[in-house]
Short mmCIF file of C-alpha atoms in Angstrom, two decimals:
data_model
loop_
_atom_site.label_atom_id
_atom_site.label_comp_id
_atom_site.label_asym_id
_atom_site.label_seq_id
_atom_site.Cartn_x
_atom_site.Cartn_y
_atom_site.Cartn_z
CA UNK A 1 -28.03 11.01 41.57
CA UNK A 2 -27.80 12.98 38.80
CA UNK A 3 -27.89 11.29 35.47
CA UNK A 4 -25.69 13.28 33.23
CA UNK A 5 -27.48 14.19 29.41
CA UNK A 6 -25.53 12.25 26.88
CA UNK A 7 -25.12 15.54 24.64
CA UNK A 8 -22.98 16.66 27.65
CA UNK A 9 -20.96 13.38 27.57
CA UNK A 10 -20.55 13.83 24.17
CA UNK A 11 -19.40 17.21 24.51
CA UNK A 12 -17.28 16.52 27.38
CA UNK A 13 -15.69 13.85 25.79
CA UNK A 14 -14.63 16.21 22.35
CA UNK A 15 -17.41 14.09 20.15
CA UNK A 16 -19.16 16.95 18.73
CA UNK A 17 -18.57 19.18 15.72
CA UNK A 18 -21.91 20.32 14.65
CA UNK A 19 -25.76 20.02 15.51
CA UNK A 20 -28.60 21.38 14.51
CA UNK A 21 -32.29 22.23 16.41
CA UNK A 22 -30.17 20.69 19.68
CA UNK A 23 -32.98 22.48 21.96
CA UNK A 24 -34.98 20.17 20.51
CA UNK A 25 -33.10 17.42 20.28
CA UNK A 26 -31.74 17.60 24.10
CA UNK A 27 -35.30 17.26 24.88
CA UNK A 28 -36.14 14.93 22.55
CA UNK A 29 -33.35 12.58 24.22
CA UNK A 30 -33.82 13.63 27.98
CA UNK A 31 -37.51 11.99 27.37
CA UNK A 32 -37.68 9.34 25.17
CA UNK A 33 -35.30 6.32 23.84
CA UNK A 34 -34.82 6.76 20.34
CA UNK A 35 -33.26 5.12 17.35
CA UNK A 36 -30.57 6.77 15.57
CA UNK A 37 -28.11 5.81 12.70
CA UNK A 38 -24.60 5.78 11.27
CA UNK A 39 -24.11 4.72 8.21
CA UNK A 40 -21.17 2.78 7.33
CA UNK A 41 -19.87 2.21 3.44
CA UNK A 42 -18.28 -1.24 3.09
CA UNK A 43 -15.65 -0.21 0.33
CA UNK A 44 -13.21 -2.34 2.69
CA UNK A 45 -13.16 -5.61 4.25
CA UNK A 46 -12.39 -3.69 7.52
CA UNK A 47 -13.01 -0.84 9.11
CA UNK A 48 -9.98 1.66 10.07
CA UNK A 49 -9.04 4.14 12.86
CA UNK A 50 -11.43 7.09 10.92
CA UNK A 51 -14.11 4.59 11.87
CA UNK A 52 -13.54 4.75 15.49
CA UNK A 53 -14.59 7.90 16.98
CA UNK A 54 -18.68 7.38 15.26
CA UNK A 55 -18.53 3.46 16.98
CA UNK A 56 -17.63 5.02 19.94
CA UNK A 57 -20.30 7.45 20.02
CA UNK A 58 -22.61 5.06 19.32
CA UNK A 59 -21.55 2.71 22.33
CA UNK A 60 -22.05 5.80 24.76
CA UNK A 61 -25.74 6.73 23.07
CA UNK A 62 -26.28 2.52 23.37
CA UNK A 63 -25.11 2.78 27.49
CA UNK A 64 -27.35 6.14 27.73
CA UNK A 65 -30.34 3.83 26.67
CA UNK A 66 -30.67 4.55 23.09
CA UNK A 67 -30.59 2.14 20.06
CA UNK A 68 -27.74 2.08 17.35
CA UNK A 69 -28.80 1.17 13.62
CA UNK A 70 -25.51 -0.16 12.15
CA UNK A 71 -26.13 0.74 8.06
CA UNK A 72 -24.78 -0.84 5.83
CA UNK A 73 -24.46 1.33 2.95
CA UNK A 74 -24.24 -1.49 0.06
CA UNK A 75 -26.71 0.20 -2.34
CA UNK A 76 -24.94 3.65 -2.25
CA UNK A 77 -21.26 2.16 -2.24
CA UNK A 78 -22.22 1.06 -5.65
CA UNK A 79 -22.60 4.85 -6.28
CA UNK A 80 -19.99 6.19 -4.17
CA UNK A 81 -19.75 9.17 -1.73
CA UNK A 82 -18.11 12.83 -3.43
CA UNK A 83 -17.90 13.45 0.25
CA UNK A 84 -14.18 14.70 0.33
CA UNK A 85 -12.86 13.34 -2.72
CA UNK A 86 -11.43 14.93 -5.64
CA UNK A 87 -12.06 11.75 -7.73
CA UNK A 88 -14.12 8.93 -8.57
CA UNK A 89 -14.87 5.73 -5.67
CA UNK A 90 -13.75 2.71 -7.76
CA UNK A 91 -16.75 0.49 -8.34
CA UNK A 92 -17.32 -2.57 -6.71
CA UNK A 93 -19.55 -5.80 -6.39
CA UNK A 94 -22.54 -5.86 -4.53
CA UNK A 95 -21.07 -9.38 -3.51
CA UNK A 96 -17.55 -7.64 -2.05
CA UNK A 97 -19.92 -4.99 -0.78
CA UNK A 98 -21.55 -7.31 1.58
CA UNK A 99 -19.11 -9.79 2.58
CA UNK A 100 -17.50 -6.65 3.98
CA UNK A 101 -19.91 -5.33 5.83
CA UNK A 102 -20.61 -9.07 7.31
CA UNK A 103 -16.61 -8.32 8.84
CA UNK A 104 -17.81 -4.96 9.91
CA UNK A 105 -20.50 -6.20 12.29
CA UNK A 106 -17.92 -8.89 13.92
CA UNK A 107 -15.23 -5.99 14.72
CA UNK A 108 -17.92 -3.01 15.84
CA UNK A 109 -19.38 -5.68 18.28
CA UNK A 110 -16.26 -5.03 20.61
CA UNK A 111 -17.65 -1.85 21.14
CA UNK A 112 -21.28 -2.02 21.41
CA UNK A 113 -23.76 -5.17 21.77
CA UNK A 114 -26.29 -6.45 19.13
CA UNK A 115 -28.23 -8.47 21.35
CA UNK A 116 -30.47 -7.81 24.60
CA UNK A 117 -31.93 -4.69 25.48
CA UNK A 118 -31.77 -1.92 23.07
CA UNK A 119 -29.61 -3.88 20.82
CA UNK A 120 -28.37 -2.49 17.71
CA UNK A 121 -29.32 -3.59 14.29
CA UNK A 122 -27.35 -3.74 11.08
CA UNK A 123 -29.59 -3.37 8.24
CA UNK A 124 -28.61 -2.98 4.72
CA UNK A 125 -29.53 0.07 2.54
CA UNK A 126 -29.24 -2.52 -0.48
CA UNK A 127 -32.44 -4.02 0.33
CA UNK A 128 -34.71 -0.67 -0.39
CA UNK A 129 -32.61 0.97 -2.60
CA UNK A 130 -31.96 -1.56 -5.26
CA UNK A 131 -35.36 -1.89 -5.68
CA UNK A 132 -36.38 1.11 -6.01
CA UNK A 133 -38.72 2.55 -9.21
CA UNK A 134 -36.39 5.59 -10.79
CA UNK A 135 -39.56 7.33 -11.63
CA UNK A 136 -41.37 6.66 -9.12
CA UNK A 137 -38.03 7.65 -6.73
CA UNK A 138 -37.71 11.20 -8.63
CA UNK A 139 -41.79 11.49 -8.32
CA UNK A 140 -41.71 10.79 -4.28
CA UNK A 141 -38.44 11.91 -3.18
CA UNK A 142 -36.46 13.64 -5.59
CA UNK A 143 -39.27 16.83 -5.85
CA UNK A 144 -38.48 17.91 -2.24
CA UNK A 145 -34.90 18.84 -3.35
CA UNK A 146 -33.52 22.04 -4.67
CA UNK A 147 -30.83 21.51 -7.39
CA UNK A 148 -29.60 25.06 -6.48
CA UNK A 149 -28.98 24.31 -2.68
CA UNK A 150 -27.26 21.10 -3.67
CA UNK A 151 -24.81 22.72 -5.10
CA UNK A 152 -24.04 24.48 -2.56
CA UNK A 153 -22.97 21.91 -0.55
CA UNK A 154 -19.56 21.09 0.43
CA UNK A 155 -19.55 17.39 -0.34
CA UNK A 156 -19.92 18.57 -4.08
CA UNK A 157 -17.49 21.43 -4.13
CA UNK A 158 -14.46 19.30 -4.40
CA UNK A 159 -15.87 17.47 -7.44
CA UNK A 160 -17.20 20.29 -9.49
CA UNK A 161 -13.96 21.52 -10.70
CA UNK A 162 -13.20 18.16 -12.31
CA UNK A 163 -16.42 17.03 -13.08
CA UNK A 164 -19.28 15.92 -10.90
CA UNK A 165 -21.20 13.16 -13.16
CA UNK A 166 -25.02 12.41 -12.53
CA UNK A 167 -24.28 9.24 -10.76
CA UNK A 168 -22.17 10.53 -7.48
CA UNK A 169 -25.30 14.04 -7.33
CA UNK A 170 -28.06 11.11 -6.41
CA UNK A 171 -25.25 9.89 -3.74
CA UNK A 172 -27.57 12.97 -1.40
CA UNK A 173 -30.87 11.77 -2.71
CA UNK A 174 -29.82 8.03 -1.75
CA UNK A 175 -28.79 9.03 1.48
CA UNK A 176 -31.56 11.12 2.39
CA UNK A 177 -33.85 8.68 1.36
CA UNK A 178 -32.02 6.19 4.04
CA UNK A 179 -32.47 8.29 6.61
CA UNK A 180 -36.22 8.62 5.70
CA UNK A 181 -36.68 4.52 5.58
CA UNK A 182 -34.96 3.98 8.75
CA UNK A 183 -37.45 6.66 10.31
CA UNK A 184 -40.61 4.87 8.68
CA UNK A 185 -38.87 0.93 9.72
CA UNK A 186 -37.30 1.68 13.00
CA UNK A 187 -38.58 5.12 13.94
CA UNK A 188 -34.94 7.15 13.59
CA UNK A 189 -35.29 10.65 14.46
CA UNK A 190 -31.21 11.57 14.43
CA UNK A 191 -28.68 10.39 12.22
CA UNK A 192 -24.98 10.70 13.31
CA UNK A 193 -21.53 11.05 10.96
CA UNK A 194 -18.51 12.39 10.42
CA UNK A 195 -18.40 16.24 9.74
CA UNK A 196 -17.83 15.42 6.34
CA UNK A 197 -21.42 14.29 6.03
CA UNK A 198 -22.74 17.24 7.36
CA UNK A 199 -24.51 18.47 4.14
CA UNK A 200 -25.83 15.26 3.29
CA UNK A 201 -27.08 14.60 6.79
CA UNK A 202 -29.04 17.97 6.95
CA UNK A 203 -31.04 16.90 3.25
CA UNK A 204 -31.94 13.40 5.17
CA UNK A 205 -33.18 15.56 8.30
CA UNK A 206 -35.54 17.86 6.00
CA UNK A 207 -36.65 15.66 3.95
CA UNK A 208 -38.06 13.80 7.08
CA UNK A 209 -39.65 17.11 8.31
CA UNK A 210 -40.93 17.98 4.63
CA UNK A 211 -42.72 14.60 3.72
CA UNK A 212 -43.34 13.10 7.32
CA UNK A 213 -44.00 16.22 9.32
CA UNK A 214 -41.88 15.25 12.27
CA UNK A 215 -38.80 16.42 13.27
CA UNK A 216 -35.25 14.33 12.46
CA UNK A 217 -31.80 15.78 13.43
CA UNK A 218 -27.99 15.87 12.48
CA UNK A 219 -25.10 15.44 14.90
CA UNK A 220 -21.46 15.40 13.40
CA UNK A 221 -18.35 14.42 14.88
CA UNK A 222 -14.86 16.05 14.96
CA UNK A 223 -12.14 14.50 12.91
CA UNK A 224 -9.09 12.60 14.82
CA UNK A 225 -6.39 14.87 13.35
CA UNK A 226 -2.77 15.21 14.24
CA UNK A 227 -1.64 18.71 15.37
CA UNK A 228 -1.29 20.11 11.86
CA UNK A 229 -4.72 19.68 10.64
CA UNK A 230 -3.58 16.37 9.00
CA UNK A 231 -5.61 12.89 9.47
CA UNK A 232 -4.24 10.75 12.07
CA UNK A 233 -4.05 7.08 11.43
CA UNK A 234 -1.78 7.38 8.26
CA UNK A 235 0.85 4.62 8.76
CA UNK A 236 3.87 3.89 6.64
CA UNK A 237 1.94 0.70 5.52
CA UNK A 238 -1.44 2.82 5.02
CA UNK A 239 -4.25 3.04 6.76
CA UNK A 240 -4.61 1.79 10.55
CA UNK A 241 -7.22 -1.09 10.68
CA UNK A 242 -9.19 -2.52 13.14
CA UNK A 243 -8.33 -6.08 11.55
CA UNK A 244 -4.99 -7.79 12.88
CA UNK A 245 -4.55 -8.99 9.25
CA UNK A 246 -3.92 -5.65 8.32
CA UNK A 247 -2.30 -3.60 10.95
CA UNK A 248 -0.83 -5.91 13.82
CA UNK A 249 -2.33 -5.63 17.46
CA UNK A 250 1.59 -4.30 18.25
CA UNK A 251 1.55 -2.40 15.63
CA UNK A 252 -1.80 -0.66 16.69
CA UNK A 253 -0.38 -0.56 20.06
CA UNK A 254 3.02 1.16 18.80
CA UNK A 255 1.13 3.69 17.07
CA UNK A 256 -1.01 5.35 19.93
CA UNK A 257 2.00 4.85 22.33
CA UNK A 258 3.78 7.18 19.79
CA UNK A 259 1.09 9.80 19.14
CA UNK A 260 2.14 13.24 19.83
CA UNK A 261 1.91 14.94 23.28
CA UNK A 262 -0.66 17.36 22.94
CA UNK A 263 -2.89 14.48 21.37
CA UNK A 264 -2.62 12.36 24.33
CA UNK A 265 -5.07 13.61 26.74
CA UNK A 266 -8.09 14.12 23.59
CA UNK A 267 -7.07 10.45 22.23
CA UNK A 268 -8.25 9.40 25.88
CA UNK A 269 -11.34 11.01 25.72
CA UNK A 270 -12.53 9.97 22.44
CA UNK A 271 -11.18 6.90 22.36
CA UNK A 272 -11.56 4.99 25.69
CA UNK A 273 -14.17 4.60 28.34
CA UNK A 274 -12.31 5.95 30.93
CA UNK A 275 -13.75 8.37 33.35
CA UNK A 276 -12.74 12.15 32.86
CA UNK A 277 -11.69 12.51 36.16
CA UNK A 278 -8.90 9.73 35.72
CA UNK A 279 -7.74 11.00 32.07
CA UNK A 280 -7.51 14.55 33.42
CA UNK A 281 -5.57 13.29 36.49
CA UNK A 282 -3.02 11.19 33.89
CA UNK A 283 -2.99 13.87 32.33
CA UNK A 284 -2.01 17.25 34.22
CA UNK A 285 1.51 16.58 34.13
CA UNK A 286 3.10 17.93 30.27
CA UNK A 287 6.59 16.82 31.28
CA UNK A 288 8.23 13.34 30.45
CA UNK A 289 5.41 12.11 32.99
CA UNK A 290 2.88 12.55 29.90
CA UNK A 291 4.35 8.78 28.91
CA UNK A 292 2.12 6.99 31.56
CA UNK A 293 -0.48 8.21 30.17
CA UNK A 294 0.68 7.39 26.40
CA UNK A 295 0.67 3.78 27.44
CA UNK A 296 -2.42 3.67 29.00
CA UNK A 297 -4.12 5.27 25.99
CA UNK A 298 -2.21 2.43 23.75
CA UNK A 299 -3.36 -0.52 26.24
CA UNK A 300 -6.62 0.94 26.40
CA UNK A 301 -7.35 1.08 22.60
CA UNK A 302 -5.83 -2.13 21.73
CA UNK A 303 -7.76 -3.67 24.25
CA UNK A 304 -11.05 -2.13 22.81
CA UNK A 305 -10.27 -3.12 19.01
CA UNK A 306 -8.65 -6.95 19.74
CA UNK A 307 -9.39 -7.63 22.85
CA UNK A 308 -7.26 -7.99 26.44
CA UNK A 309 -4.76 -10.90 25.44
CA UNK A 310 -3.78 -9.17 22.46
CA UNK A 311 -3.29 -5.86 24.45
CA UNK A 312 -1.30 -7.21 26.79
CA UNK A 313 1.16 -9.39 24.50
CA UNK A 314 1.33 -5.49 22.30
CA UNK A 315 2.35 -3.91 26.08
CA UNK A 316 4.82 -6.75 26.48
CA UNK A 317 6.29 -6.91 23.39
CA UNK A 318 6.47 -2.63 22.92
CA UNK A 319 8.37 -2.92 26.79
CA UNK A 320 10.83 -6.25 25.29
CA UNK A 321 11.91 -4.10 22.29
CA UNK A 322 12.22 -0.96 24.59
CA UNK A 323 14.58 -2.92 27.02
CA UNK A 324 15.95 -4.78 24.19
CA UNK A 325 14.68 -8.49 25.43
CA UNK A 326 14.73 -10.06 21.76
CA UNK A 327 12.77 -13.16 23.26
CA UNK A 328 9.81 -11.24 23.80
CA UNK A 329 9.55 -8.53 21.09
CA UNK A 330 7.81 -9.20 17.94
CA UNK A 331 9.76 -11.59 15.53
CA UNK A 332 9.10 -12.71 11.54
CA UNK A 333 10.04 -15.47 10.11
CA UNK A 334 11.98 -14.85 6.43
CA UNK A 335 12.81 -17.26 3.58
CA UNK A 336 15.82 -15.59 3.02
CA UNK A 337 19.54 -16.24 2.86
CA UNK A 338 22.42 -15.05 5.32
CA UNK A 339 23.81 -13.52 2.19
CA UNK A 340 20.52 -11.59 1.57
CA UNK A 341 20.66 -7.54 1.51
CA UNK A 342 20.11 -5.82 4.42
CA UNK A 343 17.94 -3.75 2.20
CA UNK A 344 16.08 -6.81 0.68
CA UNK A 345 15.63 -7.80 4.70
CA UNK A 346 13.92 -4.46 5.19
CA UNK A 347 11.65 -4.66 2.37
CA UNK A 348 10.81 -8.25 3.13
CA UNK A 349 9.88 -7.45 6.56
CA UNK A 350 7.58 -4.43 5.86
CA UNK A 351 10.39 -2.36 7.63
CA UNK A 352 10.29 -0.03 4.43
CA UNK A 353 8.13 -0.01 1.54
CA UNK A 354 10.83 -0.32 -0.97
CA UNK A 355 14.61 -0.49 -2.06
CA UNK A 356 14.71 2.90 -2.18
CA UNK A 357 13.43 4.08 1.64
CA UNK A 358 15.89 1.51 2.85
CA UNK A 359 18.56 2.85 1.12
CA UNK A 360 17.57 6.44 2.69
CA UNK A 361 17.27 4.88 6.31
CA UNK A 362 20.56 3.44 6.08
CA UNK A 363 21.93 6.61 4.79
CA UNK A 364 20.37 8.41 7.58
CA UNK A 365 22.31 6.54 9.96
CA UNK A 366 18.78 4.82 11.47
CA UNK A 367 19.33 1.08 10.79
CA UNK A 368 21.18 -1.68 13.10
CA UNK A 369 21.66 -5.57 13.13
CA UNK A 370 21.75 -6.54 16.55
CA UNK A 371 23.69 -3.32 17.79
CA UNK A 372 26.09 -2.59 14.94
CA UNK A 373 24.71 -0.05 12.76
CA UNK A 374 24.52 -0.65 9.06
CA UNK A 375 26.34 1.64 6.84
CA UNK A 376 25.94 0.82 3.35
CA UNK A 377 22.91 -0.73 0.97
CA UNK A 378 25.64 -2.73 -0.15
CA UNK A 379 25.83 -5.22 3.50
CA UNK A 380 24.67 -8.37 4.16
CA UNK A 381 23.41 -10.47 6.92
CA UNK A 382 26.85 -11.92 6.56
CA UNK A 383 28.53 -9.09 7.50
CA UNK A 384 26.76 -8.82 10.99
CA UNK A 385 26.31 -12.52 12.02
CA UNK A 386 26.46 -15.83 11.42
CA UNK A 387 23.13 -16.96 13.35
CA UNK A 388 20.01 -17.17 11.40
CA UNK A 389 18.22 -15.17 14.27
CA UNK A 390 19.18 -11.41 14.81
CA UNK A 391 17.40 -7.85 15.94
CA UNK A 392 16.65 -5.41 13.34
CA UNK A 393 16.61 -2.04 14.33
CA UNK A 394 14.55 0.98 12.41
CA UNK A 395 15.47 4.12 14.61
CA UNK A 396 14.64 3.79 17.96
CA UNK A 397 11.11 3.03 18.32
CA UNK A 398 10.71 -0.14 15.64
CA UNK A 399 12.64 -3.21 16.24
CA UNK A 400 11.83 -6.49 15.18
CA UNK A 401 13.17 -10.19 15.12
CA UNK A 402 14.01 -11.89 11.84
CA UNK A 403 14.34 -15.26 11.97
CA UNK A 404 15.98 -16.27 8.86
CA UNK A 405 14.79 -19.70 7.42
CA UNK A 406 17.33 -20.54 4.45
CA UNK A 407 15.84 -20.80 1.22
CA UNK A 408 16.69 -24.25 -0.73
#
């Protein structure tokens, strides 16, 4: 049988966005095992859903034999990537730095193993680049780069019009000079990123090539993006994280159940492990039939970040509040009062974000206690019931328990 090249699965699947030399590197990988890298900046104490698509590449390059180097970008978080921002990264700790990326291993080891064969490693670009010699570092490395094709590149452009200081320009030096320690420690020939990384990916590649004389390549990924070119994963709360401290294992469920139509079908591909023959077969129907396959992608991914149980209690609580069961869909408890606002209720519960979005949900007719629709900011519990449990309702897709526990 056939083994199928992982640059094919990775096409297949929608991973790719950009290579370069990828005669050479399908070669390079249809004959040898390498080492590659991702590198990961622990500016968090978990990673989110723009995390997802690189961890799942590197669990199908792990499966096709290859080994995953985890970085942990400590040394250049305390510089910050310009990479797509319009403004300065907010310092931080080296201490925060690497408790964080201590969290990171724990939740990217549901998707690919550090132990056995080809395991990955997680080193930590702290321990190189901290103690590096600044002279010595412009002397070695920094001579191999051209200030004029730096500023060419796109992860500056969005920086020079309000100021690009001297500390975020090294950011490309730094990271180049990763890629090149990684290739002299653990033989990396290919580092891996988002496309936003593209143009600091490519310095790390030819600055192997220049100073080692061996070839190193660059493969980016596509962005998850909603239909209109926006980022998905933006949630009323925020970001969507991979801890259950921070975004709820229904929550995380909710969300992919609710993604848009025409995202269903990629979502599968990128996201899950399932074969392409089963995701297209989901799939082929564009009708009302398309929500099988919505909650298969939403078990499937819930399953991957926290695990089966959790999956299943998400699936079971998403199909209570759909039916209206109240015993089995998720429930808070609130020290409250049965005198309290609705609106305080709201904001308590993470329902809305503040006074003022309840007020515009109520007024928009999208708010019920139980089944009795609330028509002013001005109600109270009171004025729906007298039990300290009731169903809150936040349009037609969110509805949650409150359990009321009066406050002495």
């Amino acid at each position: 049988m056939k083994t199928t090249h992982i640059l094919d699965t990775l096409y297949a699947r929608g991973f790719i966005k950009q290579t370069v030399y990828e005669d050479d590197l399908r070669k390079l990988l249809a004959t040898e095992k390498i080492s590659f890298y991702i590198g990961f900046d622990p500016t968090a104490d978990s990673l989110h859903i723009g995390h997802y698509i690189p961890i799942m590449a590197m669990a199908h390059m792990q499966r096709a034999g290859h080994t995953p180097i985890a970085l942990i970008g400590a040394g250049t978080a305390m510089v910050g990537d310009p990479s797509n921002r319009s403004d300065m990264r907010r310092m931080m700790s080296l201490e925060t730095i690497q408790a964080n990326g201590e969290k990171f291993r724990m939740q990217m080891s549901r998707f690919f193993s550090f132990e056995g064969e080809n395991a990955a490693v997680m080193p930590n670009n702290a321990d190189w680049l901290l103690k590096l010699n600044y002279v010595d570092f412009l002397r070695d490395t920094g001579v191999y780069f051209s200030v004029n094709k730096m500023l060419t590149a796109d992860c500056f452009k969005a920086r020079m019009e309000k100021g690009l200081n001297f500390l975020e320009f090294n950011y490309m030096l730094m990271q180049s000079y990763d890629f090149l320690v990684l290739y002299q420690k653990y033989g990396a020939r290919l580092q891996m990123g988002g496309n936003d990384q593209w143009s600091n990916i490519l310095a790390g590649a030819d600055l192997i090539r220049r100073k080692e004389g061996v070839d190193a390549f660059a493969v980016t990924f596509t962005l998850l993006e909603n239909s209109d070119g926006t980022k998905m994963g933006k949630t009323q709360k925020g970001a969507l994280w991979l801890d259950a401290n921070k975004t709820s294992p229904y929550e995380f469920y909710q969300y992919f159940r609710n993604v848009e139509d025409v995202k269903v079908e990629e979502c599968l591909k990128l996201l899950t492990f399932m074969e392409l023959d089963e995701i297209a077969e989901l799939c082929k129907f564009k009708d009302e039939r398309i929500n099988a396959a919505k909650k298969r992608l939403a078990f499937e991914v819930a399953k991957l970040v926290h695990g089966e149980e959790a999956a299943l209690e998400a699936e079971s609580q998403a199909a209570a509040a759909f039916s209206g069961d109240a015993g089995a869909m998720p429930s808070m408890e609130l020290a409250a009062g049965l005198d309290s606002l609705i609106i305080d209720i709201m904001v308590l519960s993470s329902l809305a974000k503040s006074k003022s979005e309840a007020r515009q949900l109520i007024a928009g007719g999208g708010v019920k206690v139980n089944e009795e629709k609330v028509t002013s900011h001005e109600q109270r519990v009171s004025d729906f019931t007298a039990e300290s449990e009731f169903v809150l309702h936040k349009g037609k897709k969110v509805h949650l328990k409150i359990i009321i526990r009066i406050k002495k």
